[in-house]
Amino acid sequence: MKDMKIPYKTYLTESEMPKYWFNLNAFMPGKHPPFLNGVTGKPCTAEELEKVFCKECVKQELNFTDKEIEIPKGIRDFYRTFRPSPIVRAYFLEKFLDTPAEIYYKFEGNNTSGSHKLNSASAQAYYAKEQGLKFITTETGAGQWGTALSMAAAFYGLGLEVFMVKASAEQKPYRKEVIRTYGANVVPSPSETTEAGRKILKEFPDTGGSLGCAIAEAVEKAVKIPGCRYVLGSVLDHVLLHQTVIGLESKAVLDGYGVYPDLIVGCMGGGSNFGGLIAPYMADRLQGKCKTEFLGVEPASCPSVSRGKYAYDYCDSAKITPLAKMYTLGCGFMPPSEHAGGLRYHGMSPIISKLCNDGYIGVKAVKQTSVFKAALDFAKCEGILPAPESAHAIKAVADAAIECRETGEKKVILFGLTGTGYFDLAAYKQYNDGVMKDYVPTDKELEKGFSTIPRIR
Ligand SMILES: *Cc1c(COP(=O)(O)O)cnc(C)c1O
């Protein structure tokens, strides 16, 4: 092992933890285009959004001016139960890769949900409670978001209904049980409890469901029940805002050691963890204070940015949400079911999309067998069993570190280790059994998805 001038693992103290989130929107080179109402084609008003989402979240969503937004004490108190999270200098991985690069990771998997999603779940449940709401609804695919929100709803004393994609609820019965243990009601979707669900069941009685259908059911419930709202786990600006605690804690620790990353890497599903990690560094870059490079990593099977279009599209496949200008494969894009990771969303955060389009963020698509190989290497070196999503970042970091071995460059690399993989052992089994396949959609297959992008400019 190298000299270890920097400790293996560093935590901020409780008193050093961030008291403000970092609003990247106030630093952007021009606002990203607004959400559009899918029916009128006009920019969404706060009143329209408040019918679906909590008031305070809508306020944050539309805030392009305040550089910092205070984290209420009620949220900071809950953060104490699972934060701060550690920054780890990956000495053992560096040694394994035989690289002159310095590698750091921010580990967000140390809570029962097993991912960073609790950072925003706590905030959104808190604001719902403050608004006097009694219930919230959401959807979950892989299950991390549903788990995180069930923990937050339990903490703040809110009722929660989670529409869980039926196939996922059946494949991951233990995920479902964790959510129920925290007191939330899990409804396999499509269900008989909503119009959207009944309509789909009538047409496709044997369907395993989809994220788009689960969103449609959750939104329908939220709008119909008084004192109820819908909450979303990624993509939206206010979710990315809540995730900036990741970047703020990272920067506070690394600044203390005089370390400034040359390259920051993160996996991208809807873009919230990556956006949260890079936010304070990206602001420096936008102000010309650093030359840090940013690399978002996505699955080759669902290449939203690397092969998608920058266009207005619906955030869900049922086309009931507003339209966002983002990189998209088309709201009707169906990712292959054999893909193991949870990064299957067709779109991307409007903030991340704009930064990609403006050339501030690079994107790399990686194949899942190479991702799992990197995950196993990482687990053996650093001990943590990574979530398949997180392992996309690990794969790209390993590639960059090996490049440094060849060039001799002592790059400082920071990446987000978003979660743990204990509920993904079916995917690990596939890999260990040697039966995992790589799937890369053909241009023709992507065209099918693109044809579902609405014609709005
Ligand atoms: C949900 C999830 C992601 C992807 O979501 P983003 O919004 O892109 O951050 C990544 N890693 C884990 C472990 C997740 O649960």
Tab-separated table of C-alpha atoms and ligand atoms in Angstrom:
chain	number	residue	atom	x	y	z
A	1	MET	CA	0.000	0.000	0.000
A	2	LYS	CA	1.131	3.564	-0.725
A	3	ASP	CA	2.260	5.964	2.033
A	4	MET	CA	-1.302	6.604	3.291
A	5	LYS	CA	-0.889	10.307	4.097
A	6	ILE	CA	-4.622	10.510	3.584
A	7	PRO	CA	-6.688	8.217	5.848
A	8	TYR	CA	-8.467	5.270	4.282
A	9	LYS	CA	-11.889	6.449	5.402
A	10	THR	CA	-12.985	9.948	6.444
A	11	TYR	CA	-16.293	11.173	7.879
A	12	LEU	CA	-17.251	14.757	8.608
A	13	THR	CA	-18.322	15.335	12.203
A	14	GLU	CA	-22.023	15.960	12.835
A	15	SER	CA	-21.411	19.674	13.303
A	16	GLU	CA	-19.555	19.889	9.977
A	17	MET	CA	-22.440	18.417	7.986
A	18	PRO	CA	-23.976	20.679	5.305
A	19	LYS	CA	-26.774	23.004	6.424
A	20	TYR	CA	-27.582	24.088	2.865
A	21	TRP	CA	-28.170	22.257	-0.390
A	22	PHE	CA	-26.341	23.556	-3.446
A	23	ASN	CA	-28.582	24.876	-6.217
A	24	LEU	CA	-26.677	24.144	-9.430
A	25	ASN	CA	-29.459	25.873	-11.398
A	26	ALA	CA	-28.188	29.239	-10.119
A	27	PHE	CA	-24.798	28.592	-11.784
A	28	MET	CA	-25.950	27.149	-15.098
A	29	PRO	CA	-24.909	28.708	-18.425
A	30	GLY	CA	-28.500	29.657	-19.200
A	31	LYS	CA	-31.625	28.060	-17.757
A	32	HIS	CA	-32.621	24.688	-19.067
A	33	PRO	CA	-35.900	24.835	-21.045
A	34	PRO	CA	-39.013	24.694	-18.804
A	35	PHE	CA	-41.416	21.793	-18.311
A	36	LEU	CA	-44.309	21.913	-20.734
A	37	ASN	CA	-47.888	20.935	-20.064
A	38	GLY	CA	-48.514	17.890	-22.261
A	39	VAL	CA	-52.003	19.073	-23.215
A	40	THR	CA	-51.517	22.813	-23.801
A	41	GLY	CA	-47.850	22.702	-24.824
A	42	LYS	CA	-47.298	25.788	-22.594
A	43	PRO	CA	-44.753	26.004	-19.749
A	44	CYS	CA	-46.106	24.393	-16.570
A	45	THR	CA	-47.194	26.798	-13.853
A	46	ALA	CA	-46.507	26.242	-10.170
A	47	GLU	CA	-50.258	25.737	-9.615
A	48	GLU	CA	-50.354	22.896	-12.141
A	49	LEU	CA	-47.348	21.182	-10.596
A	50	GLU	CA	-48.714	21.640	-7.043
A	51	LYS	CA	-51.691	19.423	-7.873
A	52	VAL	CA	-49.283	16.510	-8.235
A	53	PHE	CA	-46.196	17.419	-6.163
A	54	CYS	CA	-45.624	18.970	-2.722
A	55	LYS	CA	-45.626	22.769	-2.646
A	56	GLU	CA	-42.103	23.246	-1.327
A	57	CYS	CA	-40.683	20.807	-3.901
A	58	VAL	CA	-42.369	22.769	-6.699
A	59	LYS	CA	-40.861	25.970	-5.275
A	60	GLN	CA	-37.419	24.364	-5.342
A	61	GLU	CA	-38.055	22.981	-8.827
A	62	LEU	CA	-38.634	26.491	-10.142
A	63	ASN	CA	-35.827	28.213	-8.200
A	64	PHE	CA	-33.103	29.335	-10.611
A	65	THR	CA	-31.675	32.115	-8.445
A	66	ASP	CA	-30.766	31.071	-4.879
A	67	LYS	CA	-27.297	29.526	-4.835
A	68	GLU	CA	-27.941	27.836	-1.517
A	69	ILE	CA	-31.193	26.472	-0.111
A	70	GLU	CA	-31.398	25.782	3.596
A	71	ILE	CA	-31.859	22.179	4.728
A	72	PRO	CA	-34.577	22.432	7.393
A	73	LYS	CA	-33.570	21.202	10.835
A	74	GLY	CA	-36.266	18.508	10.665
A	75	ILE	CA	-34.494	17.000	7.655
A	76	ARG	CA	-30.989	17.440	9.102
A	77	ASP	CA	-32.189	15.525	12.164
A	78	PHE	CA	-33.234	12.553	10.022
A	79	TYR	CA	-29.985	12.833	8.029
A	80	ARG	CA	-28.173	12.119	11.334
A	81	THR	CA	-29.555	8.569	11.333
A	82	PHE	CA	-27.604	7.695	8.179
A	83	ARG	CA	-25.225	10.579	7.439
A	84	PRO	CA	-22.494	11.675	7.085
A	85	SER	CA	-21.386	9.028	4.618
A	86	PRO	CA	-17.686	8.240	4.264
A	87	ILE	CA	-15.172	9.322	1.643
A	88	VAL	CA	-12.848	6.388	1.050
A	89	ARG	CA	-9.424	6.511	-0.556
A	90	ALA	CA	-9.497	3.311	-2.583
A	91	TYR	CA	-5.896	2.339	-1.805
A	92	PHE	CA	-6.592	-1.356	-2.331
A	93	LEU	CA	-8.247	-0.826	-5.705
A	94	GLU	CA	-5.372	1.472	-6.744
A	95	LYS	CA	-2.906	-1.280	-5.866
A	96	PHE	CA	-4.939	-3.915	-7.719
A	97	LEU	CA	-5.114	-1.707	-10.830
A	98	ASP	CA	-1.411	-0.858	-10.450
A	99	THR	CA	-2.172	2.766	-11.218
A	100	PRO	CA	-0.462	6.052	-10.317
A	101	ALA	CA	-3.965	7.603	-10.123
A	102	GLU	CA	-5.499	8.516	-6.748
A	103	ILE	CA	-9.005	7.071	-6.469
A	104	TYR	CA	-11.623	8.271	-3.971
A	105	TYR	CA	-15.210	7.187	-3.639
A	106	LYS	CA	-18.196	8.536	-1.733
A	107	PHE	CA	-20.196	5.617	-0.340
A	108	GLU	CA	-23.960	6.161	-0.067
A	109	GLY	CA	-25.016	2.566	0.626
A	110	ASN	CA	-24.812	2.605	4.429
A	111	ASN	CA	-28.534	2.693	5.161
A	112	THR	CA	-31.288	0.100	4.952
A	113	SER	CA	-32.477	1.292	1.530
A	114	GLY	CA	-28.945	0.549	0.358
A	115	SER	CA	-28.647	3.660	-1.794
A	116	HIS	CA	-28.393	7.445	-1.990
A	117	LYS	CA	-32.160	7.673	-2.584
A	118	LEU	CA	-32.861	8.275	1.108
A	119	ASN	CA	-31.312	11.778	0.768
A	120	SER	CA	-34.271	12.958	-1.300
A	121	ALA	CA	-36.896	10.607	0.183
A	122	SER	CA	-36.346	12.246	3.594
A	123	ALA	CA	-36.686	15.738	2.180
A	124	GLN	CA	-39.806	14.990	0.180
A	125	ALA	CA	-41.540	13.172	3.060
A	126	TYR	CA	-40.655	16.017	5.422
A	127	TYR	CA	-42.164	18.652	3.109
A	128	ALA	CA	-45.300	16.539	2.627
A	129	LYS	CA	-45.713	16.344	6.400
A	130	GLU	CA	-45.099	20.099	6.818
A	131	GLN	CA	-47.778	20.790	4.216
A	132	GLY	CA	-50.234	18.840	6.340
A	133	LEU	CA	-50.604	15.936	3.926
A	134	LYS	CA	-51.555	12.514	5.247
A	135	PHE	CA	-50.532	10.265	2.357
A	136	ILE	CA	-47.999	10.073	-0.435
A	137	THR	CA	-47.778	7.704	-3.387
A	138	THR	CA	-44.923	6.613	-5.576
A	139	GLU	CA	-43.778	3.877	-7.905
A	140	THR	CA	-40.745	1.660	-7.674
A	141	GLY	CA	-39.067	-0.554	-10.225
A	142	ALA	CA	-35.903	-2.086	-8.794
A	143	GLY	CA	-37.117	-1.293	-5.265
A	144	GLN	CA	-34.464	1.033	-3.775
A	145	TRP	CA	-36.634	4.102	-4.110
A	146	GLY	CA	-39.694	2.407	-2.591
A	147	THR	CA	-37.588	1.245	0.340
A	148	ALA	CA	-36.053	4.670	0.910
A	149	LEU	CA	-39.421	6.374	0.809
A	150	SER	CA	-40.980	3.818	3.179
A	151	MET	CA	-38.223	4.614	5.706
A	152	ALA	CA	-38.805	8.364	5.376
A	153	ALA	CA	-42.608	8.024	5.517
A	154	ALA	CA	-42.287	5.955	8.703
A	155	PHE	CA	-39.961	8.529	10.292
A	156	TYR	CA	-42.299	11.452	9.613
A	157	GLY	CA	-45.533	9.530	10.214
A	158	LEU	CA	-47.039	9.576	6.714
A	159	GLY	CA	-49.090	6.962	4.932
A	160	LEU	CA	-47.413	5.616	1.801
A	161	GLU	CA	-48.601	3.504	-1.100
A	162	VAL	CA	-45.911	2.083	-3.374
A	163	PHE	CA	-46.926	0.862	-6.815
A	164	MET	CA	-44.312	-1.758	-7.498
A	165	VAL	CA	-43.862	-3.119	-11.012
A	166	LYS	CA	-45.519	-6.555	-10.695
A	167	ALA	CA	-42.642	-8.513	-12.246
A	168	SER	CA	-40.225	-6.843	-9.836
A	169	ALA	CA	-42.482	-7.459	-6.812
A	170	GLU	CA	-42.543	-11.145	-7.727
A	171	GLN	CA	-38.812	-11.377	-8.493
A	172	LYS	CA	-37.741	-9.458	-5.399
A	173	PRO	CA	-40.129	-10.582	-2.635
A	174	TYR	CA	-37.663	-9.494	0.077
A	175	ARG	CA	-37.527	-5.928	-1.219
A	176	LYS	CA	-41.299	-5.839	-1.002
A	177	GLU	CA	-41.128	-7.186	2.548
A	178	VAL	CA	-38.666	-4.480	3.680
A	179	ILE	CA	-41.043	-1.820	2.347
A	180	ARG	CA	-43.957	-3.438	4.211
A	181	THR	CA	-41.881	-3.712	7.360
A	182	TYR	CA	-41.541	0.080	7.385
A	183	GLY	CA	-45.328	0.301	7.231
A	184	ALA	CA	-46.009	1.154	3.603
A	185	ASN	CA	-48.621	-0.537	1.451
A	186	VAL	CA	-47.172	-2.281	-1.598
A	187	VAL	CA	-49.478	-2.629	-4.596
A	188	PRO	CA	-48.222	-4.774	-7.474
A	189	SER	CA	-48.820	-2.776	-10.661
A	190	PRO	CA	-50.944	-2.941	-12.772
A	191	SER	CA	-53.633	-3.186	-10.095
A	192	GLU	CA	-57.424	-3.122	-9.891
A	193	THR	CA	-57.244	-0.073	-7.591
A	194	THR	CA	-56.934	2.571	-10.325
A	195	GLU	CA	-58.504	3.319	-13.687
A	196	ALA	CA	-55.114	3.226	-15.396
A	197	GLY	CA	-54.407	-0.186	-13.865
A	198	ARG	CA	-57.811	-1.644	-14.708
A	199	LYS	CA	-57.530	-0.453	-18.302
A	200	ILE	CA	-54.174	-2.146	-18.798
A	201	LEU	CA	-55.303	-5.358	-17.065
A	202	LYS	CA	-58.309	-5.577	-19.332
A	203	GLU	CA	-56.086	-5.280	-22.382
A	204	PHE	CA	-53.105	-7.323	-21.118
A	205	PRO	CA	-54.286	-9.559	-18.245
A	206	ASP	CA	-50.912	-11.362	-17.969
A	207	THR	CA	-48.602	-8.329	-18.105
A	208	GLY	CA	-45.727	-8.065	-15.616
A	209	GLY	CA	-46.239	-4.314	-15.568
A	210	SER	CA	-43.908	-1.424	-16.390
A	211	LEU	CA	-42.532	1.661	-14.707
A	212	GLY	CA	-44.711	3.857	-16.912
A	213	CYS	CA	-47.857	2.059	-15.797
A	214	ALA	CA	-46.829	2.202	-12.134
A	215	ILE	CA	-46.236	5.976	-12.439
A	216	ALA	CA	-49.658	6.402	-14.027
A	217	GLU	CA	-51.311	4.530	-11.150
A	218	ALA	CA	-49.396	6.427	-8.455
A	219	VAL	CA	-50.179	9.831	-9.991
A	220	GLU	CA	-53.866	8.949	-10.449
A	221	LYS	CA	-54.164	7.974	-6.763
A	222	ALA	CA	-52.325	11.086	-5.588
A	223	VAL	CA	-54.517	13.443	-7.589
A	224	LYS	CA	-57.783	11.727	-6.552
A	225	ILE	CA	-57.245	11.376	-2.802
A	226	PRO	CA	-57.508	14.604	-0.784
A	227	GLY	CA	-54.364	15.343	1.247
A	228	CYS	CA	-52.225	13.134	-0.960
A	229	ARG	CA	-49.363	13.907	-3.356
A	230	TYR	CA	-47.007	11.990	-5.617
A	231	VAL	CA	-43.245	11.884	-5.104
A	232	LEU	CA	-40.530	10.969	-7.589
A	233	GLY	CA	-37.076	9.542	-6.872
A	234	SER	CA	-34.936	11.050	-9.649
A	235	VAL	CA	-34.827	13.212	-12.802
A	236	LEU	CA	-36.439	16.371	-11.359
A	237	ASP	CA	-34.308	19.356	-10.320
A	238	HIS	CA	-35.447	19.284	-6.684
A	239	VAL	CA	-34.367	15.638	-6.360
A	240	LEU	CA	-30.935	16.523	-7.736
A	241	LEU	CA	-30.851	19.455	-5.282
A	242	HIS	CA	-31.401	17.129	-2.306
A	243	GLN	CA	-28.637	14.851	-3.581
A	244	THR	CA	-26.079	17.689	-3.441
A	245	VAL	CA	-25.319	16.653	0.163
A	246	ILE	CA	-23.195	13.959	-1.545
A	247	GLY	CA	-21.041	16.509	-3.382
A	248	LEU	CA	-20.924	18.994	-0.502
A	249	GLU	CA	-19.714	16.391	2.002
A	250	SER	CA	-17.184	15.080	-0.516
A	251	LYS	CA	-15.802	18.542	-1.223
A	252	ALA	CA	-15.604	19.453	2.473
A	253	VAL	CA	-13.508	16.349	3.196
A	254	LEU	CA	-11.277	16.584	0.128
A	255	ASP	CA	-10.703	20.343	0.535
A	256	GLY	CA	-9.503	19.557	4.059
A	257	TYR	CA	-6.777	17.352	2.572
A	258	GLY	CA	-5.971	19.805	-0.223
A	259	VAL	CA	-7.255	17.300	-2.780
A	260	TYR	CA	-9.120	18.485	-5.884
A	261	PRO	CA	-10.419	15.895	-8.387
A	262	ASP	CA	-9.252	15.988	-12.019
A	263	LEU	CA	-12.021	13.582	-12.993
A	264	ILE	CA	-15.408	12.859	-11.383
A	265	VAL	CA	-17.326	9.752	-12.427
A	266	GLY	CA	-20.864	8.599	-11.635
A	267	CYS	CA	-23.522	6.234	-12.931
A	268	MET	CA	-26.605	7.771	-14.492
A	269	GLY	CA	-30.167	6.479	-14.294
A	270	GLY	CA	-32.230	9.645	-14.017
A	271	GLY	CA	-29.078	11.624	-13.186
A	272	SER	CA	-29.768	12.637	-9.577
A	273	ASN	CA	-26.822	11.012	-7.756
A	274	PHE	CA	-24.319	12.108	-10.405
A	275	GLY	CA	-25.740	15.645	-10.443
A	276	GLY	CA	-25.583	15.782	-6.650
A	277	LEU	CA	-21.996	14.555	-6.550
A	278	ILE	CA	-20.659	16.954	-9.163
A	279	ALA	CA	-22.735	20.055	-8.253
A	280	PRO	CA	-20.167	22.119	-6.271
A	281	TYR	CA	-17.325	21.116	-8.595
A	282	MET	CA	-19.377	21.819	-11.702
A	283	ALA	CA	-20.116	25.314	-10.354
A	284	ASP	CA	-16.336	25.874	-10.068
A	285	ARG	CA	-15.865	24.656	-13.625
A	286	LEU	CA	-18.664	26.875	-14.953
A	287	GLN	CA	-17.003	29.846	-13.243
A	288	GLY	CA	-13.632	28.983	-14.796
A	289	LYS	CA	-12.096	28.047	-11.421
A	290	CYS	CA	-11.064	24.497	-12.357
A	291	LYS	CA	-10.536	22.174	-15.322
A	292	THR	CA	-12.129	19.104	-13.739
A	293	GLU	CA	-13.610	16.622	-16.197
A	294	PHE	CA	-16.982	14.962	-15.598
A	295	LEU	CA	-17.924	11.530	-16.864
A	296	GLY	CA	-21.432	10.054	-16.631
A	297	VAL	CA	-21.746	6.313	-17.185
A	298	GLU	CA	-24.804	4.559	-18.562
A	299	PRO	CA	-25.601	0.995	-19.638
A	300	ALA	CA	-24.998	0.153	-23.295
A	301	SER	CA	-28.462	-1.451	-23.197
A	302	CYS	CA	-30.187	1.850	-22.305
A	303	PRO	CA	-27.933	4.579	-23.779
A	304	SER	CA	-30.152	7.617	-23.066
A	305	VAL	CA	-27.455	10.256	-23.599
A	306	SER	CA	-24.802	8.567	-25.728
A	307	ARG	CA	-27.290	7.500	-28.395
A	308	GLY	CA	-30.463	9.408	-27.419
A	309	LYS	CA	-31.954	12.646	-28.732
A	310	TYR	CA	-32.040	16.015	-26.926
A	311	ALA	CA	-35.756	16.743	-27.226
A	312	TYR	CA	-38.975	17.427	-25.340
A	313	ASP	CA	-40.453	14.134	-24.135
A	314	TYR	CA	-42.772	12.749	-21.466
A	315	CYS	CA	-41.180	11.573	-18.222
A	316	ASP	CA	-43.310	8.400	-18.264
A	317	SER	CA	-44.560	5.939	-20.855
A	318	ALA	CA	-48.224	6.589	-20.011
A	319	LYS	CA	-47.702	10.219	-21.190
A	320	ILE	CA	-49.425	11.791	-18.197
A	321	THR	CA	-46.453	13.708	-16.764
A	322	PRO	CA	-45.265	17.085	-18.091
A	323	LEU	CA	-42.776	17.201	-20.969
A	324	ALA	CA	-39.136	17.834	-20.157
A	325	LYS	CA	-36.355	18.854	-22.539
A	326	MET	CA	-33.863	16.072	-22.000
A	327	TYR	CA	-31.820	13.345	-23.598
A	328	THR	CA	-34.272	10.555	-24.301
A	329	LEU	CA	-34.660	7.244	-26.086
A	330	GLY	CA	-38.393	7.952	-26.353
A	331	CYS	CA	-40.970	7.497	-23.598
A	332	GLY	CA	-42.073	4.286	-25.348
A	333	PHE	CA	-38.552	2.805	-25.260
A	334	MET	CA	-38.631	-0.650	-23.655
A	335	PRO	CA	-35.287	-1.658	-22.203
A	336	PRO	CA	-34.553	-5.377	-22.441
A	337	SER	CA	-35.760	-7.350	-19.427
A	338	GLU	CA	-32.572	-9.396	-19.279
A	339	HIS	CA	-30.619	-6.333	-18.246
A	340	ALA	CA	-29.696	-6.549	-14.587
A	341	GLY	CA	-28.919	-2.975	-13.535
A	342	GLY	CA	-31.501	-0.436	-12.415
A	343	LEU	CA	-30.398	2.298	-14.813
A	344	ARG	CA	-33.187	1.656	-17.254
A	345	TYR	CA	-34.889	5.023	-17.481
A	346	HIS	CA	-35.547	6.333	-21.004
A	347	GLY	CA	-34.782	9.978	-20.145
A	348	MET	CA	-32.296	12.044	-18.150
A	349	SER	CA	-32.306	14.963	-15.692
A	350	PRO	CA	-32.854	18.256	-17.582
A	351	ILE	CA	-29.844	19.785	-15.752
A	352	ILE	CA	-27.515	16.920	-16.666
A	353	SER	CA	-28.947	16.895	-20.200
A	354	LYS	CA	-28.164	20.573	-20.709
A	355	LEU	CA	-24.635	20.194	-19.320
A	356	CYS	CA	-24.062	17.219	-21.644
A	357	ASN	CA	-25.414	19.162	-24.592
A	358	ASP	CA	-23.223	22.176	-23.721
A	359	GLY	CA	-20.131	19.940	-23.611
A	360	TYR	CA	-19.396	20.062	-19.862
A	361	ILE	CA	-20.090	16.375	-19.220
A	362	GLY	CA	-18.713	13.403	-21.144
A	363	VAL	CA	-20.705	10.191	-21.392
A	364	LYS	CA	-19.632	6.586	-21.659
A	365	ALA	CA	-21.873	3.540	-22.247
A	366	VAL	CA	-20.636	0.228	-20.828
A	367	LYS	CA	-21.746	-3.385	-21.289
A	368	GLN	CA	-23.104	-5.266	-18.310
A	369	THR	CA	-20.669	-8.212	-18.293
A	370	SER	CA	-17.764	-5.742	-18.103
A	371	VAL	CA	-19.644	-3.943	-15.320
A	372	PHE	CA	-20.010	-7.118	-13.256
A	373	LYS	CA	-16.360	-8.022	-13.795
A	374	ALA	CA	-15.417	-4.611	-12.362
A	375	ALA	CA	-17.917	-5.131	-9.508
A	376	LEU	CA	-16.248	-8.410	-8.484
A	377	ASP	CA	-12.763	-6.855	-8.623
A	378	PHE	CA	-13.985	-3.970	-6.482
A	379	ALA	CA	-15.731	-6.233	-3.958
A	380	LYS	CA	-12.565	-8.283	-3.508
A	381	CYS	CA	-10.345	-5.206	-3.039
A	382	GLU	CA	-12.540	-2.845	-1.048
A	383	GLY	CA	-14.939	-5.243	0.684
A	384	ILE	CA	-18.214	-3.597	-0.305
A	385	LEU	CA	-20.566	-5.549	-2.593
A	386	PRO	CA	-21.574	-2.790	-5.018
A	387	ALA	CA	-25.014	-2.263	-6.523
A	388	PRO	CA	-24.915	-3.108	-10.249
A	389	GLU	CA	-25.830	0.538	-10.925
A	390	SER	CA	-22.809	1.769	-8.953
A	391	ALA	CA	-20.587	-0.757	-10.700
A	392	HIS	CA	-21.103	1.119	-13.983
A	393	ALA	CA	-19.057	3.930	-12.427
A	394	ILE	CA	-16.481	1.462	-11.085
A	395	LYS	CA	-15.967	0.041	-14.585
A	396	ALA	CA	-15.324	3.499	-16.065
A	397	VAL	CA	-13.000	4.434	-13.182
A	398	ALA	CA	-10.989	1.241	-13.670
A	399	ASP	CA	-10.610	2.057	-17.380
A	400	ALA	CA	-9.427	5.594	-16.564
A	401	ALA	CA	-7.000	4.310	-13.906
A	402	ILE	CA	-5.501	1.766	-16.324
A	403	GLU	CA	-5.045	4.549	-18.862
A	404	CYS	CA	-3.077	6.442	-16.180
A	405	ARG	CA	-0.873	3.365	-15.707
A	406	GLU	CA	0.010	3.602	-19.384
A	407	THR	CA	0.567	7.376	-19.483
A	408	GLY	CA	2.043	7.699	-15.975
A	409	GLU	CA	-0.470	10.448	-15.176
A	410	LYS	CA	-1.251	10.909	-11.448
A	411	LYS	CA	-4.879	11.824	-11.986
A	412	VAL	CA	-7.107	12.394	-8.951
A	413	ILE	CA	-10.359	10.508	-9.557
A	414	LEU	CA	-13.541	10.782	-7.461
A	415	PHE	CA	-16.554	8.570	-8.024
A	416	GLY	CA	-19.954	7.927	-6.494
A	417	LEU	CA	-20.525	4.468	-5.008
A	418	THR	CA	-24.286	4.866	-4.850
A	419	GLY	CA	-25.295	1.657	-3.110
A	420	THR	CA	-24.966	-1.989	-2.202
A	421	GLY	CA	-25.999	-5.055	-4.185
A	422	TYR	CA	-27.514	-7.421	-1.607
A	423	PHE	CA	-30.869	-7.464	-3.395
A	424	ASP	CA	-29.235	-7.990	-6.778
A	425	LEU	CA	-27.857	-11.439	-6.141
A	426	ALA	CA	-29.958	-12.953	-8.946
A	427	ALA	CA	-27.922	-10.782	-11.323
A	428	TYR	CA	-24.660	-11.722	-9.587
A	429	LYS	CA	-25.728	-15.366	-9.907
A	430	GLN	CA	-26.213	-14.934	-13.662
A	431	TYR	CA	-22.726	-13.495	-13.907
A	432	ASN	CA	-21.148	-16.166	-11.676
A	433	ASP	CA	-22.885	-18.916	-13.663
A	434	GLY	CA	-21.486	-17.439	-16.871
A	435	VAL	CA	-24.902	-16.971	-18.452
A	436	MET	CA	-25.126	-13.166	-18.364
A	437	LYS	CA	-25.496	-11.657	-21.840
A	438	ASP	CA	-24.656	-8.257	-23.235
A	439	TYR	CA	-27.440	-6.567	-25.061
A	440	VAL	CA	-26.884	-3.499	-27.231
A	441	PRO	CA	-29.913	-2.214	-29.126
A	442	THR	CA	-29.506	-1.806	-32.884
A	443	ASP	CA	-30.161	1.577	-34.524
A	444	LYS	CA	-33.369	0.103	-35.867
A	445	GLU	CA	-34.549	-0.865	-32.386
A	446	LEU	CA	-33.754	2.648	-31.127
A	447	GLU	CA	-35.786	4.127	-33.992
A	448	LYS	CA	-38.861	2.431	-32.518
A	449	GLY	CA	-38.350	4.342	-29.274
A	450	PHE	CA	-37.571	7.635	-31.058
A	451	SER	CA	-40.889	7.378	-32.893
A	452	THR	CA	-42.654	7.795	-29.519
A	453	ILE	CA	-41.048	11.211	-28.864
A	454	PRO	CA	-43.805	13.840	-29.300
A	455	ARG	CA	-43.300	16.383	-32.082
A	456	ILE	CA	-42.770	19.510	-30.017
A	457	ARG	CA	-39.909	21.953	-30.500
B	1	LIG	C1	-31.633	4.565	-8.362
B	1	LIG	C2	-30.197	4.240	-8.292
B	1	LIG	C3	-29.265	4.795	-9.207
B	1	LIG	C4	-29.642	5.694	-10.358
B	1	LIG	O1	-30.421	6.801	-10.083
B	1	LIG	P1	-29.964	8.303	-10.330
B	1	LIG	O2	-31.170	9.108	-10.192
B	1	LIG	O3	-29.340	8.364	-11.690
B	1	LIG	O4	-28.985	8.624	-9.291
B	1	LIG	C5	-27.930	4.489	-9.039
B	1	LIG	N1	-27.503	3.677	-8.070
B	1	LIG	C6	-28.369	3.120	-7.181
B	1	LIG	C7	-27.823	2.207	-6.136
B	1	LIG	C8	-29.740	3.388	-7.267
B	1	LIG	O5	-30.586	2.850	-6.377
